[in-house]
Amino acid sequence: MKHLSHGRYQKVTIYVDRISQQWIVRDSEGSFWTVPATTNAWEQRQPFSPSQGVELEPVPGHYRYLLGLPS
């Protein structure tokens, strides 16, 4: 599993998958992850591969704190 270093700024983009109702995060390397809405969510992320029919809707960046994402 890839880990982002906290020593430098890491841009992440947050989406919600409208079909599955899951949080999806794209990291600075372009990898997608499903992230549960729990404590230490980033540490529990799982790889995600967008497929045809997936409806990813961008979510405001302030939600990264709710999900415990790197800033």
CSV table of N, CA and C in Angstrom, one decimal:
chain,number,residue,atom,x,y,z
A,1,MET,N,0.8,-1.2,0.0
A,1,MET,CA,0.0,0.0,0.0
A,1,MET,C,0.9,1.2,0.0
A,2,LYS,N,0.6,2.2,-0.8
A,2,LYS,CA,1.3,3.4,-0.9
A,2,LYS,C,1.0,4.3,0.3
A,3,HIS,N,2.0,5.0,0.8
A,3,HIS,CA,1.9,5.9,1.9
A,3,HIS,C,2.4,7.3,1.5
A,4,LEU,N,1.7,8.3,1.8
A,4,LEU,CA,2.1,9.7,1.5
A,4,LEU,C,3.0,10.2,2.6
A,5,SER,N,4.1,10.8,2.2
A,5,SER,CA,4.9,11.4,3.3
A,5,SER,C,4.3,12.7,3.8
A,6,HIS,N,4.4,12.9,5.1
A,6,HIS,CA,3.9,14.1,5.7
A,6,HIS,C,4.9,15.3,5.7
A,7,GLY,N,6.1,15.0,5.1
A,7,GLY,CA,7.1,16.1,5.2
A,7,GLY,C,6.9,17.1,4.1
A,8,ARG,N,6.1,16.9,3.1
A,8,ARG,CA,5.9,17.9,2.1
A,8,ARG,C,4.4,18.0,1.8
A,9,TYR,N,4.0,19.0,1.1
A,9,TYR,CA,2.6,19.2,0.8
A,9,TYR,C,2.1,18.1,-0.2
A,10,GLN,N,1.0,17.5,0.1
A,10,GLN,CA,0.4,16.4,-0.8
A,10,GLN,C,-1.0,16.8,-1.1
A,11,LYS,N,-1.2,17.0,-2.4
A,11,LYS,CA,-2.6,17.4,-2.9
A,11,LYS,C,-3.4,16.2,-3.0
A,12,VAL,N,-4.6,16.2,-2.4
A,12,VAL,CA,-5.5,15.1,-2.6
A,12,VAL,C,-6.8,15.7,-3.1
A,13,THR,N,-7.6,15.0,-3.9
A,13,THR,CA,-8.9,15.4,-4.4
A,13,THR,C,-9.9,14.4,-3.9
A,14,ILE,N,-11.0,15.0,-3.3
A,14,ILE,CA,-12.0,14.1,-2.7
A,14,ILE,C,-13.2,14.1,-3.6
A,15,TYR,N,-13.8,12.9,-3.7
A,15,TYR,CA,-15.0,12.7,-4.5
A,15,TYR,C,-16.0,11.8,-3.6
A,16,VAL,N,-17.2,11.8,-4.0
A,16,VAL,CA,-18.2,10.8,-3.5
A,16,VAL,C,-18.7,10.1,-4.7
A,17,ASP,N,-18.7,8.8,-4.6
A,17,ASP,CA,-19.3,7.9,-5.7
A,17,ASP,C,-20.8,7.9,-5.4
A,18,ARG,N,-21.5,8.5,-6.3
A,18,ARG,CA,-23.0,8.6,-6.1
A,18,ARG,C,-23.7,7.2,-6.1
A,19,ILE,N,-23.1,6.3,-6.8
A,19,ILE,CA,-23.8,5.0,-6.9
A,19,ILE,C,-23.6,4.2,-5.6
A,20,SER,N,-22.3,4.1,-5.1
A,20,SER,CA,-22.0,3.3,-4.0
A,20,SER,C,-22.0,4.1,-2.7
A,21,GLN,N,-22.1,5.4,-2.8
A,21,GLN,CA,-22.1,6.3,-1.6
A,21,GLN,C,-20.8,6.2,-0.8
A,22,GLN,N,-19.7,6.0,-1.5
A,22,GLN,CA,-18.4,5.9,-0.8
A,22,GLN,C,-17.6,7.1,-1.1
A,23,TRP,N,-16.7,7.4,-0.1
A,23,TRP,CA,-15.7,8.5,-0.3
A,23,TRP,C,-14.6,7.9,-1.1
A,24,ILE,N,-14.2,8.7,-2.1
A,24,ILE,CA,-13.1,8.3,-3.0
A,24,ILE,C,-12.1,9.4,-3.0
A,25,VAL,N,-10.8,9.1,-2.9
A,25,VAL,CA,-9.8,10.1,-2.8
A,25,VAL,C,-8.7,9.8,-3.9
A,26,ARG,N,-8.3,10.8,-4.6
A,26,ARG,CA,-7.2,10.7,-5.6
A,26,ARG,C,-6.0,11.3,-5.0
A,27,ASP,N,-4.9,10.6,-4.8
A,27,ASP,CA,-3.7,11.2,-4.2
A,27,ASP,C,-2.9,11.9,-5.2
A,28,SER,N,-1.8,12.5,-4.7
A,28,SER,CA,-1.0,13.4,-5.6
A,28,SER,C,-0.3,12.6,-6.7
A,29,GLU,N,-0.2,11.3,-6.6
A,29,GLU,CA,0.4,10.4,-7.6
A,29,GLU,C,-0.7,9.9,-8.6
A,30,GLY,N,-2.0,10.3,-8.4
A,30,GLY,CA,-3.0,9.9,-9.3
A,30,GLY,C,-3.7,8.6,-9.0
A,31,SER,N,-3.3,8.0,-7.9
A,31,SER,CA,-4.0,6.7,-7.4
A,31,SER,C,-5.3,7.1,-6.8
A,32,PHE,N,-6.3,6.2,-7.0
A,32,PHE,CA,-7.6,6.4,-6.3
A,32,PHE,C,-7.7,5.4,-5.2
A,33,TRP,N,-8.4,5.8,-4.1
A,33,TRP,CA,-8.6,5.0,-2.9
A,33,TRP,C,-10.1,5.2,-2.4
A,34,THR,N,-10.7,4.1,-1.9
A,34,THR,CA,-11.9,4.3,-1.1
A,34,THR,C,-11.5,4.5,0.3
A,35,VAL,N,-12.2,5.4,1.0
A,35,VAL,CA,-11.8,5.9,2.3
A,35,VAL,C,-13.1,5.8,3.2
A,36,PRO,N,-13.1,5.0,4.2
A,36,PRO,CA,-14.3,4.9,5.1
A,36,PRO,C,-14.4,6.1,5.9
A,37,ALA,N,-15.6,6.4,6.3
A,37,ALA,CA,-15.9,7.6,7.2
A,37,ALA,C,-15.8,7.2,8.6
A,38,THR,N,-14.5,6.9,9.0
A,38,THR,CA,-14.2,6.4,10.4
A,38,THR,C,-13.0,7.2,10.9
A,39,THR,N,-12.7,7.0,12.2
A,39,THR,CA,-11.4,7.5,12.7
A,39,THR,C,-10.3,6.9,12.0
A,40,ASN,N,-9.2,7.7,11.7
A,40,ASN,CA,-8.0,7.2,11.0
A,40,ASN,C,-8.4,6.6,9.6
A,41,ALA,N,-9.3,7.2,9.0
A,41,ALA,CA,-9.8,6.7,7.7
A,41,ALA,C,-8.7,6.5,6.6
A,42,TRP,N,-7.8,7.5,6.6
A,42,TRP,CA,-6.7,7.4,5.6
A,42,TRP,C,-5.9,6.1,5.8
A,43,GLU,N,-5.7,5.7,7.0
A,43,GLU,CA,-4.9,4.5,7.3
A,43,GLU,C,-5.6,3.3,6.9
A,44,GLN,N,-7.0,3.4,6.7
A,44,GLN,CA,-7.8,2.2,6.4
A,44,GLN,C,-8.2,2.2,4.9
A,45,ARG,N,-7.6,3.1,4.1
A,45,ARG,CA,-8.0,3.2,2.7
A,45,ARG,C,-7.7,1.9,1.9
A,46,GLN,N,-8.5,1.7,0.8
A,46,GLN,CA,-8.3,0.5,0.0
A,46,GLN,C,-8.2,1.0,-1.5
A,47,PRO,N,-7.4,0.4,-2.3
A,47,PRO,CA,-7.3,0.8,-3.7
A,47,PRO,C,-8.7,0.8,-4.4
A,48,PHE,N,-8.9,1.7,-5.3
A,48,PHE,CA,-10.1,1.9,-6.0
A,48,PHE,C,-9.8,2.0,-7.5
A,49,SER,N,-10.5,1.3,-8.4
A,49,SER,CA,-10.3,1.5,-9.8
A,49,SER,C,-11.6,2.0,-10.4
A,50,PRO,N,-11.6,3.2,-10.8
A,50,PRO,CA,-12.8,3.7,-11.5
A,50,PRO,C,-13.2,2.9,-12.7
A,51,SER,N,-14.5,2.6,-12.8
A,51,SER,CA,-14.9,1.8,-14.0
A,51,SER,C,-16.0,2.6,-14.7
A,52,GLN,N,-16.4,2.1,-15.8
A,52,GLN,CA,-17.4,2.7,-16.6
A,52,GLN,C,-18.7,2.7,-15.7
A,53,GLY,N,-19.4,3.8,-15.7
A,53,GLY,CA,-20.6,3.9,-15.0
A,53,GLY,C,-20.5,4.5,-13.6
A,54,VAL,N,-19.2,4.7,-13.1
A,54,VAL,CA,-19.0,5.3,-11.8
A,54,VAL,C,-19.2,6.8,-11.9
A,55,GLU,N,-20.0,7.3,-11.0
A,55,GLU,CA,-20.3,8.8,-11.0
A,55,GLU,C,-19.6,9.4,-9.8
A,56,LEU,N,-18.4,10.0,-10.1
A,56,LEU,CA,-17.6,10.6,-9.0
A,56,LEU,C,-17.9,12.1,-9.1
A,57,GLU,N,-18.4,12.6,-7.9
A,57,GLU,CA,-18.7,14.0,-7.8
A,57,GLU,C,-17.7,14.7,-6.9
A,58,PRO,N,-17.1,15.7,-7.3
A,58,PRO,CA,-16.1,16.4,-6.5
A,58,PRO,C,-16.7,16.9,-5.2
A,59,VAL,N,-15.9,16.9,-4.1
A,59,VAL,CA,-16.4,17.3,-2.8
A,59,VAL,C,-15.4,18.4,-2.3
A,60,PRO,N,-15.9,19.5,-1.6
A,60,PRO,CA,-15.1,20.5,-1.1
A,60,PRO,C,-13.9,20.0,-0.3
A,61,GLY,N,-12.7,20.6,-0.4
A,61,GLY,CA,-11.5,20.2,0.3
A,61,GLY,C,-11.6,20.2,1.8
A,62,HIS,N,-12.5,21.0,2.4
A,62,HIS,CA,-12.5,21.0,3.8
A,62,HIS,C,-13.0,19.6,4.4
A,63,TYR,N,-13.5,18.8,3.6
A,63,TYR,CA,-13.9,17.4,4.1
A,63,TYR,C,-12.6,16.6,4.4
A,64,ARG,N,-11.5,17.0,4.0
A,64,ARG,CA,-10.3,16.1,4.2
A,64,ARG,C,-10.0,16.0,5.7
A,65,TYR,N,-10.4,17.0,6.5
A,65,TYR,CA,-10.2,16.9,8.0
A,65,TYR,C,-11.2,15.8,8.6
A,66,LEU,N,-12.4,15.8,8.1
A,66,LEU,CA,-13.3,14.8,8.5
A,66,LEU,C,-12.8,13.4,8.3
A,67,LEU,N,-12.1,13.2,7.1
A,67,LEU,CA,-11.6,11.9,6.8
A,67,LEU,C,-10.2,11.6,7.2
A,68,GLY,N,-9.6,12.6,7.9
A,68,GLY,CA,-8.2,12.4,8.4
A,68,GLY,C,-7.2,12.3,7.3
A,69,LEU,N,-7.4,13.0,6.1
A,69,LEU,CA,-6.5,13.0,5.0
A,69,LEU,C,-5.3,13.8,5.2
A,70,PRO,N,-4.2,13.5,4.6
A,70,PRO,CA,-3.0,14.4,4.7
A,70,PRO,C,-3.3,15.8,4.2
A,71,SER,N,-2.7,16.8,4.8
A,71,SER,CA,-2.9,18.1,4.3
A,71,SER,C,-1.7,18.6,3.6
